[in-house]
PDB file of C-alpha atoms in Angstrom:
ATOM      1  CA  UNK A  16     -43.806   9.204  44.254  1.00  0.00           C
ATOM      2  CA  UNK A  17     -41.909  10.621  41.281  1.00  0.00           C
ATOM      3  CA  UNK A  18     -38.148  12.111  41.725  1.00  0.00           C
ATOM      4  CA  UNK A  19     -37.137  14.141  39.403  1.00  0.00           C
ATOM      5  CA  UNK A  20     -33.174  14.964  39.452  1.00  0.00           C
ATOM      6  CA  UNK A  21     -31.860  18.214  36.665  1.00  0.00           C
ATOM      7  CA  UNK A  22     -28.848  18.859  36.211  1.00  0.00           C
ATOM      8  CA  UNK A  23     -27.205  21.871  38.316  1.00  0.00           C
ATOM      9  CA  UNK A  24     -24.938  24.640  36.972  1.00  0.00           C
ATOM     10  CA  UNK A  25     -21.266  23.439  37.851  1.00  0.00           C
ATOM     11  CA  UNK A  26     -19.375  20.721  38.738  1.00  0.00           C
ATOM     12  CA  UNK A  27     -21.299  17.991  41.636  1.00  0.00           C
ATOM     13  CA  UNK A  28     -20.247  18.318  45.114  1.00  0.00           C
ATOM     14  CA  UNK A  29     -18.309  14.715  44.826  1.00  0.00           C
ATOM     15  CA  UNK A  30     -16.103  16.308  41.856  1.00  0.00           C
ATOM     16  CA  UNK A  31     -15.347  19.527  43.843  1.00  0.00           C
ATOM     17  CA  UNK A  32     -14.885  17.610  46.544  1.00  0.00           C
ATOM     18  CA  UNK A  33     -12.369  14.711  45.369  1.00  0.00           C
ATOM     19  CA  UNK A  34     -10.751  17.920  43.250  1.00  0.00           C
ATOM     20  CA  UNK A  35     -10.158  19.932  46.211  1.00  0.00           C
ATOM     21  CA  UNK A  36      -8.523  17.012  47.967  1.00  0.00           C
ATOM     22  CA  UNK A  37      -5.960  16.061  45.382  1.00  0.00           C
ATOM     23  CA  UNK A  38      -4.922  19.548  45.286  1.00  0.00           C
ATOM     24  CA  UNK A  39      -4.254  19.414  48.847  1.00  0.00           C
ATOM     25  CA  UNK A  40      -2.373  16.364  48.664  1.00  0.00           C
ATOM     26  CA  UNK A  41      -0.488  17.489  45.255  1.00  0.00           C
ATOM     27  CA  UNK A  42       2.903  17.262  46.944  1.00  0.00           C
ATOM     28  CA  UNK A  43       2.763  13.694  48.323  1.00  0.00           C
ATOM     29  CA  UNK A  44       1.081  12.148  45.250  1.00  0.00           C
ATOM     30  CA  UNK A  45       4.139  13.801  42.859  1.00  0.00           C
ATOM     31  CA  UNK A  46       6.554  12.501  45.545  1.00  0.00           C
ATOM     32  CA  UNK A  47       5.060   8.498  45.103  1.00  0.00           C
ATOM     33  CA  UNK A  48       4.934   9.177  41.503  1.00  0.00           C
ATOM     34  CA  UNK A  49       9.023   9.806  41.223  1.00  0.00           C
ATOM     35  CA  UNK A  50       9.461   7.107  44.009  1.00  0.00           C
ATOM     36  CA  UNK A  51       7.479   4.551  41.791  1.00  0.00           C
ATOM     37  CA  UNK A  52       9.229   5.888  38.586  1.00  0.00           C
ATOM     38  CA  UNK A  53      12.386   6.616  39.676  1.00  0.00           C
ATOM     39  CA  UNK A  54      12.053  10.565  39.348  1.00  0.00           C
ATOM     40  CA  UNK A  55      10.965  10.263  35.372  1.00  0.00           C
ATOM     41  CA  UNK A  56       7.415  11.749  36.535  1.00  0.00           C
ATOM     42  CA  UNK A  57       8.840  14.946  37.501  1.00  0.00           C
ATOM     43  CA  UNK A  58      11.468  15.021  34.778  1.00  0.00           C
ATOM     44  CA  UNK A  59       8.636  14.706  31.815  1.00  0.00           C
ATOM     45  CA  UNK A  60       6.887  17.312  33.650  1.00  0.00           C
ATOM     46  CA  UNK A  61       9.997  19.831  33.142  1.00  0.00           C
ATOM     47  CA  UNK A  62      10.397  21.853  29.731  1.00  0.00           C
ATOM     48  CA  UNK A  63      12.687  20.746  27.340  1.00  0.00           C
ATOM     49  CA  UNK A  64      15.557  22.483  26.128  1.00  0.00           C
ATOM     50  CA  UNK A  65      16.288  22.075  22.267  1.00  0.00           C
ATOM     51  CA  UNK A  66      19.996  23.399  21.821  1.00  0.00           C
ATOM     52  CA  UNK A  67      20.146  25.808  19.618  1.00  0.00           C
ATOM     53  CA  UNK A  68      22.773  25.611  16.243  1.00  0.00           C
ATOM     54  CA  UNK A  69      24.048  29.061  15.460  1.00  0.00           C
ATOM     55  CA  UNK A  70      25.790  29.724  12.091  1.00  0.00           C
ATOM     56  CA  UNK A  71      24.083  26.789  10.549  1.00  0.00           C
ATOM     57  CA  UNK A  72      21.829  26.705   7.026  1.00  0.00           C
ATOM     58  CA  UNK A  73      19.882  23.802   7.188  1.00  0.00           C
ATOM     59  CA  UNK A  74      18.771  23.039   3.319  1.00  0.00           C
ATOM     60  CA  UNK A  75      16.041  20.793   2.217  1.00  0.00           C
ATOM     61  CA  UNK A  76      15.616  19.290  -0.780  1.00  0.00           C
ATOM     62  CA  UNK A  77      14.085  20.370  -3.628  1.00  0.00           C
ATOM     63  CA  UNK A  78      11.226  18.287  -3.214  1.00  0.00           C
ATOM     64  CA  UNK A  79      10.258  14.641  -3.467  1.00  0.00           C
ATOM     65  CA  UNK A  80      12.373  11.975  -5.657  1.00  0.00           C
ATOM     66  CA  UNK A  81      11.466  11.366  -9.271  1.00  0.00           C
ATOM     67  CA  UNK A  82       9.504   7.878  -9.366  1.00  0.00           C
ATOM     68  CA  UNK A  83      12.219   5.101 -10.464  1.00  0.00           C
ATOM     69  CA  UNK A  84      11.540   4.444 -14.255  1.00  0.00           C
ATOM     70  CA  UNK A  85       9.532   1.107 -14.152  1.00  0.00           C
ATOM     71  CA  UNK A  86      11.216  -2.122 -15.156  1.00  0.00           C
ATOM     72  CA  UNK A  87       8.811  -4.102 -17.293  1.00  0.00           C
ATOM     73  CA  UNK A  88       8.415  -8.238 -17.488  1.00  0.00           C
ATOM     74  CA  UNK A  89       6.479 -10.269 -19.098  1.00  0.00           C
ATOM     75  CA  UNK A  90       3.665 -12.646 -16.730  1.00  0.00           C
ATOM     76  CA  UNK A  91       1.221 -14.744 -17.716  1.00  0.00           C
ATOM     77  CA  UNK A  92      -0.976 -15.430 -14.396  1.00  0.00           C
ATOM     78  CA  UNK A  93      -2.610 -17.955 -12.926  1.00  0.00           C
ATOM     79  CA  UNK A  94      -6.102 -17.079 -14.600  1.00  0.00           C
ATOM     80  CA  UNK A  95      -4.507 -16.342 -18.030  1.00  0.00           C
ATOM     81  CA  UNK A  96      -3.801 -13.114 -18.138  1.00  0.00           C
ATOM     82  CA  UNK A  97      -0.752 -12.133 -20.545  1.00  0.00           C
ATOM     83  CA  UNK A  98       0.528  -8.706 -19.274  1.00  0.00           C
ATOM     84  CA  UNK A  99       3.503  -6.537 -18.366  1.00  0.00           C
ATOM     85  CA  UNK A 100       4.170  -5.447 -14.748  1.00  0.00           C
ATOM     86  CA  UNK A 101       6.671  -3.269 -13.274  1.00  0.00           C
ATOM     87  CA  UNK A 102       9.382  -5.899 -11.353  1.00  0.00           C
ATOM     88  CA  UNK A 103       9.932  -3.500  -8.252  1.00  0.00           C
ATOM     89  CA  UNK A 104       5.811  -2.541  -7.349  1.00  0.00           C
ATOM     90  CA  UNK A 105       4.520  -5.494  -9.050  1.00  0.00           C
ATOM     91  CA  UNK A 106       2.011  -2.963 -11.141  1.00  0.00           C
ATOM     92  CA  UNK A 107       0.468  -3.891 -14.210  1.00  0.00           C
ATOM     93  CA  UNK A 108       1.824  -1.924 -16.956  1.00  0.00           C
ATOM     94  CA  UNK A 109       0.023  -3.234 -19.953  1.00  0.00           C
ATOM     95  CA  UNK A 110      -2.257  -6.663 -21.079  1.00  0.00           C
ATOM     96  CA  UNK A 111      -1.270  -7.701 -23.931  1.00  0.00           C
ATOM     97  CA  UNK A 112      -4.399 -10.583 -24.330  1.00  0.00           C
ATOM     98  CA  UNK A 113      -5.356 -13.697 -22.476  1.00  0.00           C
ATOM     99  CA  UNK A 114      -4.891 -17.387 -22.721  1.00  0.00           C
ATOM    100  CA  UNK A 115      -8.445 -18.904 -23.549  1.00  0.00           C
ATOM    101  CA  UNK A 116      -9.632 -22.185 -23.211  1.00  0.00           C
ATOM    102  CA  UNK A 117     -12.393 -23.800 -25.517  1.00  0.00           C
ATOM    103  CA  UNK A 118     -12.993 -27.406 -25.677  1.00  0.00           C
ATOM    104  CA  UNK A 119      -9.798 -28.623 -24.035  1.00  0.00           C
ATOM    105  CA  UNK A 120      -7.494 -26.383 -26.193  1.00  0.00           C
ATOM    106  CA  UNK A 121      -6.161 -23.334 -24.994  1.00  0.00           C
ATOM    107  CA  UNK A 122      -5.339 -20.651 -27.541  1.00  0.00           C
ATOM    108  CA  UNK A 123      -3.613 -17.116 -26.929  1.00  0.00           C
ATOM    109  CA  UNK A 124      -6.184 -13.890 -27.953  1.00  0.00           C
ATOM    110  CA  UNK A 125      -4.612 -10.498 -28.509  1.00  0.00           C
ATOM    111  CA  UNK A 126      -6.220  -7.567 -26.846  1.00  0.00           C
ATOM    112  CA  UNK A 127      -7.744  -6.342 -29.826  1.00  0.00           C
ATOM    113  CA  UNK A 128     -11.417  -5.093 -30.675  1.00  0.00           C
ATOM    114  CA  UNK A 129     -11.797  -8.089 -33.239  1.00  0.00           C
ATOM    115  CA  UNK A 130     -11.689 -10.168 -30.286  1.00  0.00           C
ATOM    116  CA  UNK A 131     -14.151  -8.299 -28.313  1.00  0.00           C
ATOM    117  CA  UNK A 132     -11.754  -6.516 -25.602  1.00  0.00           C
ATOM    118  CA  UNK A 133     -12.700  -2.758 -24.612  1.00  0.00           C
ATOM    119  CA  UNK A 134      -9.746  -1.800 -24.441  1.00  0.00           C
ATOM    120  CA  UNK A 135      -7.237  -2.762 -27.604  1.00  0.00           C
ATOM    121  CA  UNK A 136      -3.800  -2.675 -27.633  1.00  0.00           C
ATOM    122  CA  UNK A 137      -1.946   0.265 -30.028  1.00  0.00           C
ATOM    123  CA  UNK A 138      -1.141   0.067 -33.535  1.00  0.00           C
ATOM    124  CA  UNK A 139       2.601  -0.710 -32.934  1.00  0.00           C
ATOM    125  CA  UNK A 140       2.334  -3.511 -30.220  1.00  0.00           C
ATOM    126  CA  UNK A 141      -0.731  -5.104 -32.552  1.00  0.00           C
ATOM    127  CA  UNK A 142       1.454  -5.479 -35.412  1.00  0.00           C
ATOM    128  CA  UNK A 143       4.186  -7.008 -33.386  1.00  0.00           C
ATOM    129  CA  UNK A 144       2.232  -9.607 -32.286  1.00  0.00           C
ATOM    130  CA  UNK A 145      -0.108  -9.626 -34.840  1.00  0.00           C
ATOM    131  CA  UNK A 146       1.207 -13.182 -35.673  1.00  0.00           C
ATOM    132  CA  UNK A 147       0.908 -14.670 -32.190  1.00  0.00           C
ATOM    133  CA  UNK A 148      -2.738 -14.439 -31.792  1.00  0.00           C
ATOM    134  CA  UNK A 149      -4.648 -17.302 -31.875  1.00  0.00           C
ATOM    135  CA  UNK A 150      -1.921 -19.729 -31.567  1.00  0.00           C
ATOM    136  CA  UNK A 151      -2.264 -22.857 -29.759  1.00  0.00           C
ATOM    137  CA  UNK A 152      -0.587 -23.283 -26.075  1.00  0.00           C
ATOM    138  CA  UNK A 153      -0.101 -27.093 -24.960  1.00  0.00           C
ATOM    139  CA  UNK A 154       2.973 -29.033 -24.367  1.00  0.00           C
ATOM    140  CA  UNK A 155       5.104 -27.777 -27.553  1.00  0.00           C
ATOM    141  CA  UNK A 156       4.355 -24.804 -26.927  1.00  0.00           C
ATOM    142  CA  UNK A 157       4.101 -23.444 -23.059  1.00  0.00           C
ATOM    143  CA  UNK A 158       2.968 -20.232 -21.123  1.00  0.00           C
ATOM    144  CA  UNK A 159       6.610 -19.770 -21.035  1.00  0.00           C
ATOM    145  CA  UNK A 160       7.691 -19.896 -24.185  1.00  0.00           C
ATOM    146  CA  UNK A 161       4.229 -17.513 -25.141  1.00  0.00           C
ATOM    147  CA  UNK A 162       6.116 -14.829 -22.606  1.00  0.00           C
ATOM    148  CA  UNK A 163       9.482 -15.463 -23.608  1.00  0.00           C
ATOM    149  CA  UNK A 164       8.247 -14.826 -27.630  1.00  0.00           C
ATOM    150  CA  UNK A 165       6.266 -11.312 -26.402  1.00  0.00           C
ATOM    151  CA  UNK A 166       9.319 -10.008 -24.709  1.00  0.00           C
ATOM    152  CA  UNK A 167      11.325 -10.775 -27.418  1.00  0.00           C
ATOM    153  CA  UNK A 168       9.329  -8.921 -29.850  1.00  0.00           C
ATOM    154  CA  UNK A 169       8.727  -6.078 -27.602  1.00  0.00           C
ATOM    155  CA  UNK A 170      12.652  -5.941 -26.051  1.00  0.00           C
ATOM    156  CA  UNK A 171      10.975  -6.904 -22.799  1.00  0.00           C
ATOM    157  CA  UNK A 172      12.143  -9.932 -20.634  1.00  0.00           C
ATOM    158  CA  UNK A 173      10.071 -12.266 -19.915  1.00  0.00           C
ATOM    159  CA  UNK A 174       9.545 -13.331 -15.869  1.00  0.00           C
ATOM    160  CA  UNK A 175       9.765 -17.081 -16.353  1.00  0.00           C
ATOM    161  CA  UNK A 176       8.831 -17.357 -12.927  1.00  0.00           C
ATOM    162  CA  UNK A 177       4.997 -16.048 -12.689  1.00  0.00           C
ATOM    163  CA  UNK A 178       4.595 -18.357 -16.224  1.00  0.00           C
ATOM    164  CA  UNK A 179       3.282 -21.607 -15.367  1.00  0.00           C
ATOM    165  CA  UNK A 180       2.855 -24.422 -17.622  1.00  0.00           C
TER     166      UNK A 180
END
């Protein structure tokens, strides 16, 4: 034998039922309520009352801040990378090249299109450091000392720091 059970229109007779008796009982369950919360149950139940400031002119602002004019450094990271980044976000501001290795020697390449980057420096920064590329980075010459000669030649301090070397 098959039941077959659809749903009715309205609520179940266990809902209007269990309804029905915690309205009836509305008073005693908001009295336990304060007892076990020491009256805050009845006193978040109450409408607040914002006071009012008369005379006043509130003024906002004229909209958000300006962004805080970036202050470059020089890094060379961990996987080569010779850029600038802002000191107080941390965001990459510009790659200057990267530090290569071939055959044991490692050798700095400008971020030009002879060297096969997408994306080439500008005219002014190229010629800057047109003499740097393709110089050799070992012990005479460190990471360092590559970061401290870019800033230089751009007015841009070098973070000795993130060099390694």
């Amino acid at each position: 034998m098959v039941e077959i059970f659809s749903k009715q229109d309205g609520p179940r007779r266990e809902d209007a039922h269990v309804k029905r008796l915690i309205e009836q009982n509305r008073g005693v369950i908001t009295q336990l309520a304060d007892q076990l919360s020491n009256g805050r149950y009845s006193a978040s139940k109450k409408p607040k009352q914002v006071p009012q400031a008369e005379g006043l002119i509130i003024h906002i602002g004229s909209g958000p801040k300006p962004a805080p004019e970036p202050e470059p450094r020089i890094r060379v990271t961990a996987n080569g990378r010779v850029i600038a980044v802002d000191v107080g976000s941390g965001r990459q501001l510009q790659f200057f090249g990267e530090i290569r290795e071939n055959r044991g020697v490692r050798i700095f390449r400008l971020a030009t299109a002879a060297n096969g980057f997408i994306a080439p420096l500008d005219g002014e920064v190229t010629e800057a450091l047109a003499d740097i590329d393709g110089v050799l980075l070992g012990t005479a010459y460190t990471d360092g000392d590559l970061a401290l000669d870019i800033g230089t030649r751009l007015e841009i301090p070098p973070e000795i720091q993130g060099a390694y070397g």
